[in-house]
Short mmCIF file of C-alpha atoms in Angstrom, two decimals:
data_model
loop_
_atom_site.label_atom_id
_atom_site.label_comp_id
_atom_site.label_asym_id
_atom_site.label_seq_id
_atom_site.Cartn_x
_atom_site.Cartn_y
_atom_site.Cartn_z
CA UNK J 1 4.60 -0.28 16.98
CA UNK J 2 3.00 -2.18 13.96
CA UNK J 3 5.03 -3.54 11.31
CA UNK J 4 4.37 -0.78 8.77
CA UNK J 5 5.55 1.81 11.39
CA UNK J 6 8.65 0.05 11.87
CA UNK J 7 9.53 -0.13 8.23
CA UNK J 8 8.72 3.73 7.79
CA UNK J 9 11.01 4.43 10.89
CA UNK J 10 13.80 2.28 9.52
CA UNK J 11 13.60 3.72 5.99
CA UNK J 12 13.68 7.46 7.53
CA UNK J 13 16.78 6.53 9.77
CA UNK J 14 18.65 5.56 6.55
CA UNK J 15 17.62 8.58 4.73
CA UNK J 16 18.59 10.63 7.45
CA UNK J 17 21.92 8.85 7.85
CA UNK J 18 22.71 8.70 4.11
CA UNK J 19 21.60 12.43 3.49
CA UNK J 20 24.29 13.50 6.46
CA UNK J 21 21.46 14.55 8.78
CA UNK J 22 22.59 12.05 11.41
CA UNK J 23 25.94 10.40 12.09
CA UNK J 24 24.58 6.87 12.35
CA UNK J 25 21.41 4.89 11.71
CA UNK J 26 20.37 4.76 15.50
CA UNK J 27 20.39 8.43 15.51
CA UNK J 28 18.24 8.54 12.43
CA UNK J 29 15.70 6.16 14.21
CA UNK J 30 15.70 8.66 17.08
CA UNK J 31 15.21 11.67 14.69
CA UNK J 32 12.47 9.98 12.93
CA UNK J 33 10.45 9.08 15.96
CA UNK J 34 10.90 12.67 17.20
CA UNK J 35 9.61 13.97 13.84
CA UNK J 36 6.62 11.91 14.11
CA UNK J 37 5.88 12.60 17.64
CA UNK J 38 6.37 16.46 17.19
CA UNK J 39 4.09 16.66 14.19
CA UNK J 40 6.85 17.72 11.98
CA UNK J 41 6.66 14.77 9.75
CA UNK J 42 2.93 15.37 9.19
CA UNK J 43 3.63 18.93 8.48
CA UNK J 44 6.30 18.06 5.85
CA UNK J 45 3.66 15.57 4.44
CA UNK J 46 1.18 18.40 3.96
CA UNK J 47 3.73 20.40 2.32
CA UNK J 48 4.59 17.67 -0.28
CA UNK J 49 0.85 17.15 -1.12
CA UNK J 50 0.47 21.13 -1.63
CA UNK J 51 3.59 21.35 -3.69
CA UNK J 52 2.43 18.72 -5.90
CA UNK J 53 -0.75 20.61 -6.28
CA UNK J 54 -2.85 18.35 -4.13
CA UNK J 55 -5.44 19.34 -1.45
CA UNK J 56 -3.73 18.81 1.81
CA UNK J 57 -7.13 18.66 3.61
CA UNK J 58 -7.40 14.91 2.54
CA UNK J 59 -5.31 14.06 5.52
CA UNK J 60 -8.21 15.11 8.06
CA UNK J 61 -11.11 14.18 5.51
CA UNK J 62 -10.56 11.21 3.39
CA UNK J 63 -13.99 11.97 1.67
CA UNK J 64 -12.19 14.85 -0.15
CA UNK J 65 -10.26 12.18 -2.21
CA UNK J 66 -11.80 11.25 -5.79
CA UNK J 67 -14.12 8.40 -5.54
CA UNK J 68 -14.87 5.59 -8.07
CA UNK J 69 -18.34 5.32 -9.23
CA UNK J 70 -18.40 1.45 -9.14
CA UNK J 71 -16.96 -1.41 -6.95
CA UNK J 72 -16.93 -5.21 -7.04
CA UNK J 73 -15.70 -7.58 -4.30
CA UNK J 74 -13.46 -10.35 -4.96
CA UNK J 75 -14.24 -13.27 -2.53
CA UNK J 76 -12.15 -16.13 -1.18
CA UNK J 77 -12.67 -19.42 -3.18
CA UNK J 78 -11.95 -21.55 0.03
CA UNK J 79 -11.54 -21.52 3.70
CA UNK J 80 -8.04 -21.41 5.26
CA UNK J 81 -5.24 -18.90 5.70
CA UNK J 82 -3.87 -16.26 3.33
CA UNK J 83 -0.34 -17.56 2.89
CA UNK J 84 1.00 -15.22 -0.01
CA UNK J 85 -0.01 -12.67 -2.56
CA UNK J 86 1.23 -11.64 -5.92
CA UNK J 87 1.85 -7.99 -5.61
CA UNK J 88 2.86 -7.62 -9.36
CA UNK J 89 -0.29 -8.87 -10.48
CA UNK J 90 -2.02 -6.37 -8.22
CA UNK J 91 -0.16 -3.56 -9.88
CA UNK J 92 -1.26 -4.76 -13.21
CA UNK J 93 -4.84 -5.17 -12.34
CA UNK J 94 -4.60 -1.88 -10.92
CA UNK J 95 -3.37 -0.13 -14.25
CA UNK J 96 -6.19 -2.29 -16.17
CA UNK J 97 -8.81 -0.39 -14.43
CA UNK J 98 -7.03 3.07 -14.61
CA UNK J 99 -5.21 3.37 -11.43
CA UNK J 100 -1.86 3.26 -13.07
CA UNK J 101 -0.30 3.39 -16.57
CA UNK J 102 -0.11 0.75 -19.12
CA UNK J 103 1.74 3.14 -21.40
CA UNK J 104 3.13 6.60 -20.47
CA UNK J 105 0.36 8.31 -22.56
CA UNK J 106 -2.30 6.77 -20.20
CA UNK J 107 -4.27 9.10 -17.88
CA UNK J 108 -4.49 8.07 -14.32
CA UNK J 109 -7.85 7.63 -12.79
CA UNK J 110 -7.49 8.80 -9.22
CA UNK J 111 -10.61 7.16 -8.12
CA UNK J 112 -9.74 3.64 -9.17
CA UNK J 113 -8.12 1.38 -6.72
CA UNK J 114 -7.91 -1.87 -4.91
CA UNK J 115 -8.90 -2.06 -1.19
CA UNK J 116 -7.76 -5.19 0.71
CA UNK J 117 -9.55 -6.81 3.54
CA UNK J 118 -7.29 -9.57 4.51
CA UNK J 119 -3.58 -9.75 5.44
CA UNK J 120 -1.04 -12.47 5.15
CA UNK J 121 -1.50 -14.87 8.03
CA UNK J 122 -5.15 -14.19 8.59
CA UNK J 123 -7.75 -16.91 8.57
CA UNK J 124 -10.26 -16.76 5.79
CA UNK J 125 -13.80 -18.47 5.25
CA UNK J 126 -14.85 -19.40 1.82
CA UNK J 127 -16.97 -16.65 0.27
CA UNK J 128 -15.36 -13.82 2.57
CA UNK J 129 -14.31 -10.61 0.91
CA UNK J 130 -10.58 -10.59 -0.04
CA UNK J 131 -10.38 -7.27 -1.82
CA UNK J 132 -12.80 -4.61 -3.44
CA UNK J 133 -11.89 -3.20 -6.79
CA UNK J 134 -12.98 0.58 -7.15
CA UNK J 135 -13.38 1.52 -10.78
CA UNK J 136 -14.96 4.15 -13.26
CA UNK J 137 -14.53 1.96 -16.59
CA UNK J 138 -15.34 -1.75 -16.90
CA UNK J 139 -13.47 -2.14 -20.19
CA UNK J 140 -10.84 -4.49 -18.82
CA UNK J 141 -12.71 -5.21 -15.31
CA UNK J 142 -13.21 -8.86 -15.97
CA UNK J 143 -9.52 -9.44 -16.65
CA UNK J 144 -8.52 -7.32 -13.66
CA UNK J 145 -11.06 -9.26 -11.35
CA UNK J 146 -9.35 -12.59 -12.65
CA UNK J 147 -5.81 -11.17 -11.78
CA UNK J 148 -6.78 -9.97 -8.51
CA UNK J 149 -8.48 -13.32 -7.58
CA UNK J 150 -5.50 -15.17 -8.78
CA UNK J 151 -3.02 -13.24 -6.67
CA UNK J 152 -4.25 -14.66 -3.41
CA UNK J 153 -2.80 -17.98 -2.29
CA UNK J 154 -4.92 -19.88 0.41
CA UNK J 155 -3.46 -22.57 2.38
CA UNK J 156 -4.48 -24.81 5.29
CA UNK J 157 -1.61 -23.69 7.62
CA UNK J 158 -0.93 -20.15 8.45
CA UNK J 159 2.03 -18.51 6.78
CA UNK J 160 5.49 -18.43 8.62
CA UNK J 161 6.24 -14.83 9.58
CA UNK J 162 8.95 -13.38 7.48
CA UNK J 163 11.02 -10.39 8.29
CA UNK J 164 10.05 -7.09 6.67
CA UNK J 165 13.62 -6.07 6.10
CA UNK J 166 15.96 -9.17 5.20
CA UNK J 167 19.10 -7.29 4.91
CA UNK J 168 20.30 -3.75 3.99
CA UNK J 169 22.70 -3.67 0.80
CA UNK J 170 25.81 -1.86 1.43
CA UNK J 171 25.52 -1.76 5.21
CA UNK J 172 28.50 -2.64 7.22
#
């Protein structure tokens, strides 16, 4: 099981427990795994997409998702290892290209986005793609590119793996 899957199971387990669906978190993990294996979790995801006015067919065909007209690649300035990223700056850059809101009145461009090519701990060569910026308006593209580029920390040694969940607040 990959690290993202384990996070989803853990979050689901706690939600089942806190929502009174299971009597403890271990039972919540068992239920979460059962929901995924049976296909019930996917069915619920489809329902959530549909209830929010989306097209549930995107689950089988990602080509149905909105696409940006343009893209540009941010490359590594050096060789080494990806040791850290600044996710807050990624979010600000995304808002600048329309993929989020800078103010509540802003319209979200569902085709805009950031596509990451490297994960923390991976080795990188100078000039290798780190991320692709997908956009429809280049009004703030230069600033967004700078933010994305500055959000990657390249070091000469691999990053020390950190636990995905450090502690659960309020848990006994």
